Amino acid sequence: DQQVKQNSPSLSVQEGRISILNCDYTNSMFDYFLWYKKYPAEGPTFLISISSIKDKNEDGRFTVFLNKSAKHLSLHIVPSQPGDSAVYFCAASERGTYKYIFGTGTRLKVLA
Amino acid sequence: EAGVAQSPRYKIIEKRQSVAFWCNPISGHATLYWYQQILGQGPKLLIQFQNNGVVDDSQLPKDRFSAERLKGVDSTLKIQPAKLEDSAVYLCASTRAGPQYFGPGSRLTVT
Protein backbone atom coordinates (compact mmCIF):
# COMPACT_ATOMS: atom_id res chain seq x y z
CA ASP A 1 0.00 0.00 0.00
CA GLN A 2 1.56 3.24 -1.16
CA GLN A 3 1.02 5.86 1.52
CA VAL A 4 2.46 8.76 -0.48
CA LYS A 5 1.48 9.13 -4.12
CA GLN A 6 2.62 11.37 -6.92
CA ASN A 7 0.24 10.56 -9.73
CA SER A 8 1.94 12.63 -12.44
CA PRO A 9 5.18 10.97 -13.55
CA SER A 10 6.15 13.97 -15.64
CA LEU A 11 5.36 17.62 -16.25
CA SER A 12 6.55 20.12 -18.85
CA VAL A 13 6.32 23.88 -18.29
CA GLN A 14 7.50 26.91 -20.20
CA GLU A 15 10.24 29.02 -18.62
CA GLY A 16 8.78 31.84 -16.56
CA ARG A 17 5.46 30.09 -15.97
CA ILE A 18 4.23 28.38 -12.81
CA SER A 19 5.04 24.73 -12.12
CA ILE A 20 2.61 22.87 -9.85
CA LEU A 21 3.59 19.46 -8.53
CA ASN A 22 1.06 17.43 -6.59
CA CYS A 23 1.26 14.82 -3.87
CA ASP A 24 -1.44 12.84 -2.06
CA TYR A 25 -1.16 10.81 1.13
CA THR A 26 -3.36 8.31 2.88
CA ASN A 27 -2.00 8.17 6.45
CA SER A 28 -3.79 10.71 8.65
CA MET A 29 -0.96 10.42 11.20
CA PHE A 30 1.46 12.17 8.86
CA ASP A 31 2.15 15.66 10.15
CA TYR A 32 5.40 16.72 8.54
CA PHE A 33 5.93 16.96 4.80
CA LEU A 34 8.95 17.70 2.65
CA TRP A 35 9.86 18.24 -0.97
CA TYR A 36 13.16 17.14 -2.45
CA LYS A 37 14.72 17.81 -5.82
CA LYS A 38 16.96 15.27 -7.50
CA TYR A 39 19.34 15.73 -10.40
CA PRO A 40 20.78 12.70 -12.24
CA ALA A 41 23.68 10.97 -10.44
CA GLU A 42 23.13 13.06 -7.30
CA GLY A 43 21.31 12.44 -4.05
CA PRO A 44 18.01 14.20 -3.34
CA THR A 45 18.37 17.79 -2.13
CA PHE A 46 15.99 19.19 0.48
CA LEU A 47 13.85 22.04 -0.88
CA ILE A 48 11.10 22.99 1.52
CA SER A 49 9.00 21.52 4.32
CA ILE A 50 5.69 22.13 6.04
CA SER A 51 4.19 20.91 9.28
CA SER A 52 0.53 20.15 9.73
CA ILE A 53 -0.04 23.22 11.87
CA LYS A 54 0.39 25.35 8.73
CA ASP A 55 -1.31 25.35 5.37
CA LYS A 56 1.37 27.26 3.48
CA ASN A 57 5.12 27.73 3.60
CA GLU A 58 7.11 29.91 1.25
CA ASP A 59 10.80 30.10 0.44
CA GLY A 60 11.74 32.30 -2.46
CA ARG A 61 10.30 30.90 -5.66
CA PHE A 62 9.03 27.78 -3.88
CA THR A 63 5.73 27.54 -2.00
CA VAL A 64 4.22 24.42 -0.49
CA PHE A 65 0.50 24.22 0.22
CA LEU A 66 -1.06 21.65 2.54
CA ASN A 67 -4.74 20.67 2.50
CA LYS A 68 -5.14 18.33 5.46
CA SER A 69 -8.79 17.55 4.86
CA ALA A 70 -7.99 16.38 1.32
CA LYS A 71 -4.69 14.81 2.37
CA HIS A 72 -3.03 16.71 -0.43
CA LEU A 73 0.00 18.91 -0.79
CA SER A 74 1.40 20.79 -3.71
CA LEU A 75 4.64 22.53 -4.60
CA HIS A 76 4.46 25.73 -6.64
CA ILE A 77 7.53 27.07 -8.41
CA VAL A 78 7.19 30.62 -9.70
CA PRO A 79 8.75 31.59 -12.03
CA SER A 80 10.04 28.28 -13.37
CA GLN A 81 13.61 28.23 -14.64
CA PRO A 82 15.45 25.70 -16.84
CA GLY A 83 17.65 24.82 -13.85
CA ASP A 84 14.53 23.60 -12.05
CA SER A 85 14.38 20.64 -14.45
CA ALA A 86 14.78 17.62 -12.17
CA VAL A 87 12.80 14.89 -10.44
CA TYR A 88 10.80 16.12 -7.46
CA PHE A 89 9.87 13.84 -4.56
CA CYS A 90 7.44 14.52 -1.78
CA ALA A 91 7.93 12.77 1.56
CA ALA A 92 5.91 12.50 4.76
CA SER A 93 6.45 11.42 8.33
CA GLU A 94 4.59 11.02 11.60
CA ARG A 95 5.45 13.40 14.43
CA GLY A 96 8.75 12.67 16.11
CA THR A 97 9.52 9.48 14.16
CA TYR A 98 11.82 11.05 11.56
CA LYS A 99 10.82 8.08 9.40
CA TYR A 100 10.04 9.39 5.93
CA ILE A 101 7.88 7.77 3.27
CA PHE A 102 8.63 8.97 -0.24
CA GLY A 103 6.45 9.27 -3.31
CA THR A 104 7.52 7.94 -6.69
CA GLY A 105 8.57 11.33 -8.02
CA THR A 106 7.53 13.73 -10.79
CA ARG A 107 9.98 14.63 -13.53
CA LEU A 108 9.75 18.36 -14.25
CA LYS A 109 11.06 19.74 -17.49
CA VAL A 110 11.22 23.50 -17.86
CA LEU A 111 11.41 24.50 -21.51
CA ALA A 112 13.46 27.54 -22.46
CA GLU B 1 29.71 22.03 6.79
CA ALA B 2 30.66 18.85 4.95
CA GLY B 3 27.82 16.85 3.47
CA VAL B 4 27.05 13.15 3.68
CA ALA B 5 29.85 11.09 2.14
CA GLN B 6 29.33 7.73 0.47
CA SER B 7 31.60 5.23 -1.24
CA PRO B 8 31.99 3.63 -3.63
CA ARG B 9 29.93 5.69 -6.07
CA TYR B 10 29.62 2.81 -8.54
CA LYS B 11 29.95 -0.93 -8.18
CA ILE B 12 29.37 -3.78 -10.63
CA ILE B 13 29.27 -7.33 -9.29
CA GLU B 14 27.98 -10.71 -10.39
CA LYS B 15 25.01 -12.30 -8.70
CA ARG B 16 25.85 -14.25 -5.56
CA GLN B 17 28.85 -12.01 -4.87
CA SER B 18 28.99 -9.64 -1.92
CA VAL B 19 29.31 -5.86 -1.72
CA ALA B 20 29.66 -3.27 1.03
CA PHE B 21 28.79 0.41 1.01
CA TRP B 22 30.10 3.02 3.41
CA CYS B 23 28.50 6.21 4.67
CA ASN B 24 29.80 9.07 6.78
CA PRO B 25 26.97 11.37 7.93
CA ILE B 26 27.04 15.07 8.63
CA SER B 27 28.84 15.77 11.89
CA GLY B 28 26.48 15.82 14.86
CA HIS B 29 23.63 14.05 13.09
CA ALA B 30 22.44 11.29 15.38
CA THR B 31 19.98 9.71 12.96
CA LEU B 32 21.25 7.86 9.90
CA TYR B 33 19.25 6.15 7.18
CA TRP B 34 19.91 3.75 4.33
CA TYR B 35 17.52 3.83 1.39
CA GLN B 36 17.24 1.73 -1.75
CA GLN B 37 16.12 3.55 -4.88
CA ILE B 38 15.20 1.45 -7.88
CA LEU B 39 14.98 3.24 -11.22
CA GLY B 40 11.66 5.04 -11.61
CA GLN B 41 10.71 4.70 -7.95
CA GLY B 42 11.07 6.78 -4.83
CA PRO B 43 13.62 5.99 -2.12
CA LYS B 44 12.57 3.06 0.04
CA LEU B 45 13.78 3.00 3.64
CA LEU B 46 15.91 -0.03 4.48
CA ILE B 47 17.12 0.85 7.96
CA GLN B 48 17.12 3.79 10.37
CA PHE B 49 19.70 4.23 13.15
CA GLN B 50 19.55 6.55 16.14
CA ASN B 51 23.17 6.87 17.28
CA ASN B 52 24.33 3.25 17.09
CA GLY B 53 20.93 1.66 17.79
CA VAL B 54 18.45 0.42 15.19
CA VAL B 55 15.14 2.31 15.18
CA ASP B 56 13.53 0.59 12.20
CA ASP B 57 14.74 -2.24 9.99
CA SER B 58 11.35 -3.65 9.06
CA GLN B 59 12.01 -3.41 5.31
CA LEU B 60 15.58 -4.70 5.38
CA PRO B 61 15.83 -8.16 3.71
CA LYS B 62 17.73 -9.62 6.60
CA ASP B 63 18.56 -12.88 4.87
CA ARG B 64 20.98 -11.01 2.62
CA PHE B 65 21.31 -7.42 3.84
CA SER B 66 23.03 -6.24 6.99
CA ALA B 67 23.97 -2.83 8.33
CA GLU B 68 25.89 -1.53 11.27
CA ARG B 69 26.79 1.77 12.86
CA LEU B 70 29.24 0.72 15.53
CA LYS B 71 30.41 4.01 17.01
CA GLY B 72 27.31 6.04 16.26
CA VAL B 73 29.02 7.85 13.39
CA ASP B 74 29.73 6.15 10.08
CA SER B 75 27.86 3.12 8.82
CA THR B 76 28.22 0.21 6.42
CA LEU B 77 25.56 -1.62 4.45
CA LYS B 78 26.40 -5.09 3.19
CA ILE B 79 24.66 -7.34 0.69
CA GLN B 80 25.57 -11.02 0.59
CA PRO B 81 24.76 -12.77 -1.66
CA ALA B 82 23.56 -10.22 -4.20
CA LYS B 83 20.62 -10.87 -6.52
CA LEU B 84 19.80 -9.25 -9.84
CA GLU B 85 16.93 -7.34 -8.24
CA ASP B 86 19.36 -5.62 -5.86
CA SER B 87 20.49 -3.40 -8.75
CA ALA B 88 19.66 0.07 -7.47
CA VAL B 89 21.10 3.23 -6.00
CA TYR B 90 21.78 2.97 -2.28
CA LEU B 91 21.32 6.31 -0.59
CA CYS B 92 22.54 7.29 2.84
CA ALA B 93 20.96 10.22 4.68
CA SER B 94 21.32 11.83 8.08
CA THR B 95 19.49 14.30 10.25
CA ARG B 96 19.72 16.00 13.61
CA ALA B 97 15.99 16.71 13.45
CA GLY B 98 13.65 17.67 10.64
CA PRO B 99 14.80 17.33 7.02
CA GLN B 100 17.17 14.57 5.99
CA TYR B 101 20.30 15.35 4.05
CA PHE B 102 21.35 12.82 1.45
CA GLY B 103 24.68 11.66 0.14
CA PRO B 104 25.33 11.24 -3.60
CA GLY B 105 24.41 7.54 -3.54
CA SER B 106 26.14 4.31 -4.49
CA ARG B 107 24.95 2.76 -7.74
CA LEU B 108 25.00 -1.04 -7.70
CA THR B 109 24.68 -3.12 -10.84
CA VAL B 110 24.31 -6.87 -10.38
CA THR B 111 24.94 -8.94 -13.52
PDB file of C-alpha atoms in Angstrom:
ATOM      1  CA  ASP A   1       0.000   0.000   0.000  1.00  0.00           C
ATOM      2  CA  GLN A   2       1.558   3.242  -1.160  1.00  0.00           C
ATOM      3  CA  GLN A   3       1.022   5.858   1.516  1.00  0.00           C
ATOM      4  CA  VAL A   4       2.456   8.756  -0.483  1.00  0.00           C
ATOM      5  CA  LYS A   5       1.479   9.127  -4.122  1.00  0.00           C
ATOM      6  CA  GLN A   6       2.615  11.369  -6.918  1.00  0.00           C
ATOM      7  CA  ASN A   7       0.238  10.565  -9.728  1.00  0.00           C
ATOM      8  CA  SER A   8       1.938  12.625 -12.437  1.00  0.00           C
ATOM      9  CA  PRO A   9       5.175  10.965 -13.546  1.00  0.00           C
ATOM     10  CA  SER A  10       6.146  13.970 -15.643  1.00  0.00           C
ATOM     11  CA  LEU A  11       5.356  17.623 -16.247  1.00  0.00           C
ATOM     12  CA  SER A  12       6.546  20.118 -18.848  1.00  0.00           C
ATOM     13  CA  VAL A  13       6.316  23.875 -18.285  1.00  0.00           C
ATOM     14  CA  GLN A  14       7.503  26.912 -20.201  1.00  0.00           C
ATOM     15  CA  GLU A  15      10.238  29.016 -18.622  1.00  0.00           C
ATOM     16  CA  GLY A  16       8.776  31.845 -16.557  1.00  0.00           C
ATOM     17  CA  ARG A  17       5.456  30.091 -15.971  1.00  0.00           C
ATOM     18  CA  ILE A  18       4.235  28.383 -12.811  1.00  0.00           C
ATOM     19  CA  SER A  19       5.036  24.726 -12.124  1.00  0.00           C
ATOM     20  CA  ILE A  20       2.607  22.874  -9.847  1.00  0.00           C
ATOM     21  CA  LEU A  21       3.588  19.464  -8.531  1.00  0.00           C
ATOM     22  CA  ASN A  22       1.060  17.426  -6.587  1.00  0.00           C
ATOM     23  CA  CYS A  23       1.255  14.817  -3.867  1.00  0.00           C
ATOM     24  CA  ASP A  24      -1.437  12.835  -2.056  1.00  0.00           C
ATOM     25  CA  TYR A  25      -1.157  10.811   1.127  1.00  0.00           C
ATOM     26  CA  THR A  26      -3.356   8.313   2.882  1.00  0.00           C
ATOM     27  CA  ASN A  27      -1.996   8.173   6.450  1.00  0.00           C
ATOM     28  CA  SER A  28      -3.792  10.709   8.648  1.00  0.00           C
ATOM     29  CA  MET A  29      -0.965  10.417  11.203  1.00  0.00           C
ATOM     30  CA  PHE A  30       1.463  12.167   8.864  1.00  0.00           C
ATOM     31  CA  ASP A  31       2.145  15.657  10.148  1.00  0.00           C
ATOM     32  CA  TYR A  32       5.401  16.715   8.542  1.00  0.00           C
ATOM     33  CA  PHE A  33       5.934  16.957   4.802  1.00  0.00           C
ATOM     34  CA  LEU A  34       8.949  17.703   2.648  1.00  0.00           C
ATOM     35  CA  TRP A  35       9.855  18.239  -0.966  1.00  0.00           C
ATOM     36  CA  TYR A  36      13.158  17.145  -2.450  1.00  0.00           C
ATOM     37  CA  LYS A  37      14.720  17.813  -5.824  1.00  0.00           C
ATOM     38  CA  LYS A  38      16.958  15.266  -7.499  1.00  0.00           C
ATOM     39  CA  TYR A  39      19.337  15.730 -10.401  1.00  0.00           C
ATOM     40  CA  PRO A  40      20.783  12.696 -12.237  1.00  0.00           C
ATOM     41  CA  ALA A  41      23.680  10.966 -10.445  1.00  0.00           C
ATOM     42  CA  GLU A  42      23.134  13.058  -7.302  1.00  0.00           C
ATOM     43  CA  GLY A  43      21.315  12.441  -4.051  1.00  0.00           C
ATOM     44  CA  PRO A  44      18.007  14.200  -3.344  1.00  0.00           C
ATOM     45  CA  THR A  45      18.367  17.792  -2.133  1.00  0.00           C
ATOM     46  CA  PHE A  46      15.988  19.188   0.478  1.00  0.00           C
ATOM     47  CA  LEU A  47      13.849  22.040  -0.876  1.00  0.00           C
ATOM     48  CA  ILE A  48      11.101  22.995   1.525  1.00  0.00           C
ATOM     49  CA  SER A  49       9.001  21.521   4.316  1.00  0.00           C
ATOM     50  CA  ILE A  50       5.690  22.132   6.035  1.00  0.00           C
ATOM     51  CA  SER A  51       4.194  20.907   9.276  1.00  0.00           C
ATOM     52  CA  SER A  52       0.529  20.146   9.731  1.00  0.00           C
ATOM     53  CA  ILE A  53      -0.043  23.224  11.867  1.00  0.00           C
ATOM     54  CA  LYS A  54       0.395  25.347   8.730  1.00  0.00           C
ATOM     55  CA  ASP A  55      -1.307  25.352   5.370  1.00  0.00           C
ATOM     56  CA  LYS A  56       1.369  27.263   3.483  1.00  0.00           C
ATOM     57  CA  ASN A  57       5.118  27.725   3.596  1.00  0.00           C
ATOM     58  CA  GLU A  58       7.105  29.911   1.246  1.00  0.00           C
ATOM     59  CA  ASP A  59      10.803  30.103   0.441  1.00  0.00           C
ATOM     60  CA  GLY A  60      11.742  32.303  -2.461  1.00  0.00           C
ATOM     61  CA  ARG A  61      10.297  30.899  -5.662  1.00  0.00           C
ATOM     62  CA  PHE A  62       9.031  27.784  -3.880  1.00  0.00           C
ATOM     63  CA  THR A  63       5.734  27.539  -1.997  1.00  0.00           C
ATOM     64  CA  VAL A  64       4.223  24.421  -0.489  1.00  0.00           C
ATOM     65  CA  PHE A  65       0.502  24.220   0.216  1.00  0.00           C
ATOM     66  CA  LEU A  66      -1.057  21.652   2.538  1.00  0.00           C
ATOM     67  CA  ASN A  67      -4.737  20.666   2.498  1.00  0.00           C
ATOM     68  CA  LYS A  68      -5.140  18.331   5.456  1.00  0.00           C
ATOM     69  CA  SER A  69      -8.794  17.546   4.860  1.00  0.00           C
ATOM     70  CA  ALA A  70      -7.990  16.385   1.325  1.00  0.00           C
ATOM     71  CA  LYS A  71      -4.685  14.805   2.372  1.00  0.00           C
ATOM     72  CA  HIS A  72      -3.028  16.706  -0.434  1.00  0.00           C
ATOM     73  CA  LEU A  73       0.003  18.906  -0.786  1.00  0.00           C
ATOM     74  CA  SER A  74       1.403  20.793  -3.710  1.00  0.00           C
ATOM     75  CA  LEU A  75       4.641  22.531  -4.600  1.00  0.00           C
ATOM     76  CA  HIS A  76       4.456  25.729  -6.643  1.00  0.00           C
ATOM     77  CA  ILE A  77       7.527  27.070  -8.413  1.00  0.00           C
ATOM     78  CA  VAL A  78       7.193  30.617  -9.703  1.00  0.00           C
ATOM     79  CA  PRO A  79       8.748  31.588 -12.030  1.00  0.00           C
ATOM     80  CA  SER A  80      10.040  28.278 -13.374  1.00  0.00           C
ATOM     81  CA  GLN A  81      13.612  28.233 -14.644  1.00  0.00           C
ATOM     82  CA  PRO A  82      15.445  25.696 -16.840  1.00  0.00           C
ATOM     83  CA  GLY A  83      17.651  24.821 -13.846  1.00  0.00           C
ATOM     84  CA  ASP A  84      14.528  23.597 -12.051  1.00  0.00           C
ATOM     85  CA  SER A  85      14.380  20.641 -14.451  1.00  0.00           C
ATOM     86  CA  ALA A  86      14.778  17.624 -12.168  1.00  0.00           C
ATOM     87  CA  VAL A  87      12.795  14.889 -10.442  1.00  0.00           C
ATOM     88  CA  TYR A  88      10.800  16.118  -7.455  1.00  0.00           C
ATOM     89  CA  PHE A  89       9.874  13.843  -4.563  1.00  0.00           C
ATOM     90  CA  CYS A  90       7.442  14.521  -1.776  1.00  0.00           C
ATOM     91  CA  ALA A  91       7.925  12.769   1.556  1.00  0.00           C
ATOM     92  CA  ALA A  92       5.908  12.504   4.760  1.00  0.00           C
ATOM     93  CA  SER A  93       6.449  11.419   8.327  1.00  0.00           C
ATOM     94  CA  GLU A  94       4.591  11.021  11.596  1.00  0.00           C
ATOM     95  CA  ARG A  95       5.448  13.402  14.427  1.00  0.00           C
ATOM     96  CA  GLY A  96       8.748  12.669  16.112  1.00  0.00           C
ATOM     97  CA  THR A  97       9.523   9.484  14.164  1.00  0.00           C
ATOM     98  CA  TYR A  98      11.823  11.054  11.560  1.00  0.00           C
ATOM     99  CA  LYS A  99      10.815   8.083   9.399  1.00  0.00           C
ATOM    100  CA  TYR A 100      10.041   9.387   5.933  1.00  0.00           C
ATOM    101  CA  ILE A 101       7.876   7.769   3.269  1.00  0.00           C
ATOM    102  CA  PHE A 102       8.629   8.972  -0.244  1.00  0.00           C
ATOM    103  CA  GLY A 103       6.447   9.270  -3.308  1.00  0.00           C
ATOM    104  CA  THR A 104       7.522   7.938  -6.686  1.00  0.00           C
ATOM    105  CA  GLY A 105       8.565  11.328  -8.019  1.00  0.00           C
ATOM    106  CA  THR A 106       7.530  13.731 -10.789  1.00  0.00           C
ATOM    107  CA  ARG A 107       9.979  14.629 -13.528  1.00  0.00           C
ATOM    108  CA  LEU A 108       9.755  18.361 -14.251  1.00  0.00           C
ATOM    109  CA  LYS A 109      11.060  19.736 -17.495  1.00  0.00           C
ATOM    110  CA  VAL A 110      11.224  23.500 -17.865  1.00  0.00           C
ATOM    111  CA  LEU A 111      11.405  24.502 -21.506  1.00  0.00           C
ATOM    112  CA  ALA A 112      13.458  27.545 -22.464  1.00  0.00           C
TER     113      ALA A 112
ATOM    114  CA  GLU B   1      29.711  22.034   6.794  1.00  0.00           C
ATOM    115  CA  ALA B   2      30.663  18.851   4.954  1.00  0.00           C
ATOM    116  CA  GLY B   3      27.817  16.846   3.472  1.00  0.00           C
ATOM    117  CA  VAL B   4      27.052  13.149   3.683  1.00  0.00           C
ATOM    118  CA  ALA B   5      29.846  11.092   2.142  1.00  0.00           C
ATOM    119  CA  GLN B   6      29.329   7.726   0.465  1.00  0.00           C
ATOM    120  CA  SER B   7      31.598   5.226  -1.245  1.00  0.00           C
ATOM    121  CA  PRO B   8      31.988   3.626  -3.630  1.00  0.00           C
ATOM    122  CA  ARG B   9      29.930   5.688  -6.069  1.00  0.00           C
ATOM    123  CA  TYR B  10      29.621   2.815  -8.536  1.00  0.00           C
ATOM    124  CA  LYS B  11      29.950  -0.932  -8.183  1.00  0.00           C
ATOM    125  CA  ILE B  12      29.372  -3.781 -10.627  1.00  0.00           C
ATOM    126  CA  ILE B  13      29.266  -7.335  -9.290  1.00  0.00           C
ATOM    127  CA  GLU B  14      27.981 -10.708 -10.389  1.00  0.00           C
ATOM    128  CA  LYS B  15      25.005 -12.297  -8.701  1.00  0.00           C
ATOM    129  CA  ARG B  16      25.849 -14.251  -5.555  1.00  0.00           C
ATOM    130  CA  GLN B  17      28.849 -12.006  -4.874  1.00  0.00           C
ATOM    131  CA  SER B  18      28.991  -9.642  -1.919  1.00  0.00           C
ATOM    132  CA  VAL B  19      29.310  -5.861  -1.718  1.00  0.00           C
ATOM    133  CA  ALA B  20      29.660  -3.267   1.027  1.00  0.00           C
ATOM    134  CA  PHE B  21      28.793   0.407   1.013  1.00  0.00           C
ATOM    135  CA  TRP B  22      30.104   3.017   3.412  1.00  0.00           C
ATOM    136  CA  CYS B  23      28.502   6.207   4.674  1.00  0.00           C
ATOM    137  CA  ASN B  24      29.798   9.072   6.785  1.00  0.00           C
ATOM    138  CA  PRO B  25      26.970  11.372   7.927  1.00  0.00           C
ATOM    139  CA  ILE B  26      27.035  15.075   8.627  1.00  0.00           C
ATOM    140  CA  SER B  27      28.842  15.771  11.894  1.00  0.00           C
ATOM    141  CA  GLY B  28      26.483  15.824  14.857  1.00  0.00           C
ATOM    142  CA  HIS B  29      23.630  14.047  13.086  1.00  0.00           C
ATOM    143  CA  ALA B  30      22.438  11.290  15.385  1.00  0.00           C
ATOM    144  CA  THR B  31      19.975   9.706  12.961  1.00  0.00           C
ATOM    145  CA  LEU B  32      21.250   7.860   9.901  1.00  0.00           C
ATOM    146  CA  TYR B  33      19.251   6.148   7.178  1.00  0.00           C
ATOM    147  CA  TRP B  34      19.911   3.749   4.327  1.00  0.00           C
ATOM    148  CA  TYR B  35      17.515   3.828   1.387  1.00  0.00           C
ATOM    149  CA  GLN B  36      17.239   1.734  -1.748  1.00  0.00           C
ATOM    150  CA  GLN B  37      16.124   3.555  -4.884  1.00  0.00           C
ATOM    151  CA  ILE B  38      15.203   1.453  -7.881  1.00  0.00           C
ATOM    152  CA  LEU B  39      14.981   3.243 -11.223  1.00  0.00           C
ATOM    153  CA  GLY B  40      11.662   5.042 -11.612  1.00  0.00           C
ATOM    154  CA  GLN B  41      10.711   4.696  -7.947  1.00  0.00           C
ATOM    155  CA  GLY B  42      11.074   6.784  -4.826  1.00  0.00           C
ATOM    156  CA  PRO B  43      13.622   5.994  -2.125  1.00  0.00           C
ATOM    157  CA  LYS B  44      12.570   3.058   0.043  1.00  0.00           C
ATOM    158  CA  LEU B  45      13.784   3.001   3.637  1.00  0.00           C
ATOM    159  CA  LEU B  46      15.907  -0.029   4.480  1.00  0.00           C
ATOM    160  CA  ILE B  47      17.122   0.847   7.964  1.00  0.00           C
ATOM    161  CA  GLN B  48      17.120   3.789  10.374  1.00  0.00           C
ATOM    162  CA  PHE B  49      19.703   4.233  13.147  1.00  0.00           C
ATOM    163  CA  GLN B  50      19.554   6.550  16.142  1.00  0.00           C
ATOM    164  CA  ASN B  51      23.174   6.866  17.278  1.00  0.00           C
ATOM    165  CA  ASN B  52      24.332   3.246  17.087  1.00  0.00           C
ATOM    166  CA  GLY B  53      20.934   1.663  17.788  1.00  0.00           C
ATOM    167  CA  VAL B  54      18.454   0.420  15.188  1.00  0.00           C
ATOM    168  CA  VAL B  55      15.142   2.309  15.183  1.00  0.00           C
ATOM    169  CA  ASP B  56      13.529   0.594  12.195  1.00  0.00           C
ATOM    170  CA  ASP B  57      14.745  -2.238   9.991  1.00  0.00           C
ATOM    171  CA  SER B  58      11.351  -3.646   9.065  1.00  0.00           C
ATOM    172  CA  GLN B  59      12.013  -3.409   5.314  1.00  0.00           C
ATOM    173  CA  LEU B  60      15.577  -4.703   5.377  1.00  0.00           C
ATOM    174  CA  PRO B  61      15.832  -8.161   3.707  1.00  0.00           C
ATOM    175  CA  LYS B  62      17.725  -9.615   6.605  1.00  0.00           C
ATOM    176  CA  ASP B  63      18.562 -12.879   4.867  1.00  0.00           C
ATOM    177  CA  ARG B  64      20.976 -11.009   2.617  1.00  0.00           C
ATOM    178  CA  PHE B  65      21.307  -7.423   3.838  1.00  0.00           C
ATOM    179  CA  SER B  66      23.031  -6.241   6.995  1.00  0.00           C
ATOM    180  CA  ALA B  67      23.965  -2.828   8.326  1.00  0.00           C
ATOM    181  CA  GLU B  68      25.889  -1.527  11.269  1.00  0.00           C
ATOM    182  CA  ARG B  69      26.794   1.766  12.865  1.00  0.00           C
ATOM    183  CA  LEU B  70      29.239   0.717  15.527  1.00  0.00           C
ATOM    184  CA  LYS B  71      30.414   4.007  17.013  1.00  0.00           C
ATOM    185  CA  GLY B  72      27.310   6.045  16.257  1.00  0.00           C
ATOM    186  CA  VAL B  73      29.019   7.852  13.393  1.00  0.00           C
ATOM    187  CA  ASP B  74      29.731   6.146  10.080  1.00  0.00           C
ATOM    188  CA  SER B  75      27.856   3.118   8.816  1.00  0.00           C
ATOM    189  CA  THR B  76      28.223   0.214   6.424  1.00  0.00           C
ATOM    190  CA  LEU B  77      25.556  -1.621   4.446  1.00  0.00           C
ATOM    191  CA  LYS B  78      26.402  -5.089   3.187  1.00  0.00           C
ATOM    192  CA  ILE B  79      24.660  -7.337   0.686  1.00  0.00           C
ATOM    193  CA  GLN B  80      25.569 -11.016   0.588  1.00  0.00           C
ATOM    194  CA  PRO B  81      24.760 -12.774  -1.660  1.00  0.00           C
ATOM    195  CA  ALA B  82      23.559 -10.222  -4.204  1.00  0.00           C
ATOM    196  CA  LYS B  83      20.616 -10.865  -6.521  1.00  0.00           C
ATOM    197  CA  LEU B  84      19.801  -9.253  -9.841  1.00  0.00           C
ATOM    198  CA  GLU B  85      16.926  -7.341  -8.241  1.00  0.00           C
ATOM    199  CA  ASP B  86      19.358  -5.618  -5.864  1.00  0.00           C
ATOM    200  CA  SER B  87      20.493  -3.403  -8.750  1.00  0.00           C
ATOM    201  CA  ALA B  88      19.658   0.070  -7.466  1.00  0.00           C
ATOM    202  CA  VAL B  89      21.101   3.226  -6.000  1.00  0.00           C
ATOM    203  CA  TYR B  90      21.784   2.966  -2.275  1.00  0.00           C
ATOM    204  CA  LEU B  91      21.320   6.315  -0.587  1.00  0.00           C
ATOM    205  CA  CYS B  92      22.542   7.291   2.841  1.00  0.00           C
ATOM    206  CA  ALA B  93      20.958  10.224   4.676  1.00  0.00           C
ATOM    207  CA  SER B  94      21.318  11.827   8.075  1.00  0.00           C
ATOM    208  CA  THR B  95      19.491  14.303  10.249  1.00  0.00           C
ATOM    209  CA  ARG B  96      19.720  15.999  13.613  1.00  0.00           C
ATOM    210  CA  ALA B  97      15.987  16.708  13.448  1.00  0.00           C
ATOM    211  CA  GLY B  98      13.653  17.673  10.639  1.00  0.00           C
ATOM    212  CA  PRO B  99      14.795  17.328   7.016  1.00  0.00           C
ATOM    213  CA  GLN B 100      17.170  14.571   5.988  1.00  0.00           C
ATOM    214  CA  TYR B 101      20.299  15.346   4.049  1.00  0.00           C
ATOM    215  CA  PHE B 102      21.354  12.817   1.454  1.00  0.00           C
ATOM    216  CA  GLY B 103      24.683  11.661   0.140  1.00  0.00           C
ATOM    217  CA  PRO B 104      25.327  11.238  -3.600  1.00  0.00           C
ATOM    218  CA  GLY B 105      24.409   7.538  -3.539  1.00  0.00           C
ATOM    219  CA  SER B 106      26.142   4.312  -4.487  1.00  0.00           C
ATOM    220  CA  ARG B 107      24.946   2.764  -7.738  1.00  0.00           C
ATOM    221  CA  LEU B 108      24.998  -1.037  -7.703  1.00  0.00           C
ATOM    222  CA  THR B 109      24.684  -3.121 -10.841  1.00  0.00           C
ATOM    223  CA  VAL B 110      24.308  -6.873 -10.380  1.00  0.00           C
ATOM    224  CA  THR B 111      24.939  -8.937 -13.517  1.00  0.00           C
TER     225      THR B 111
END
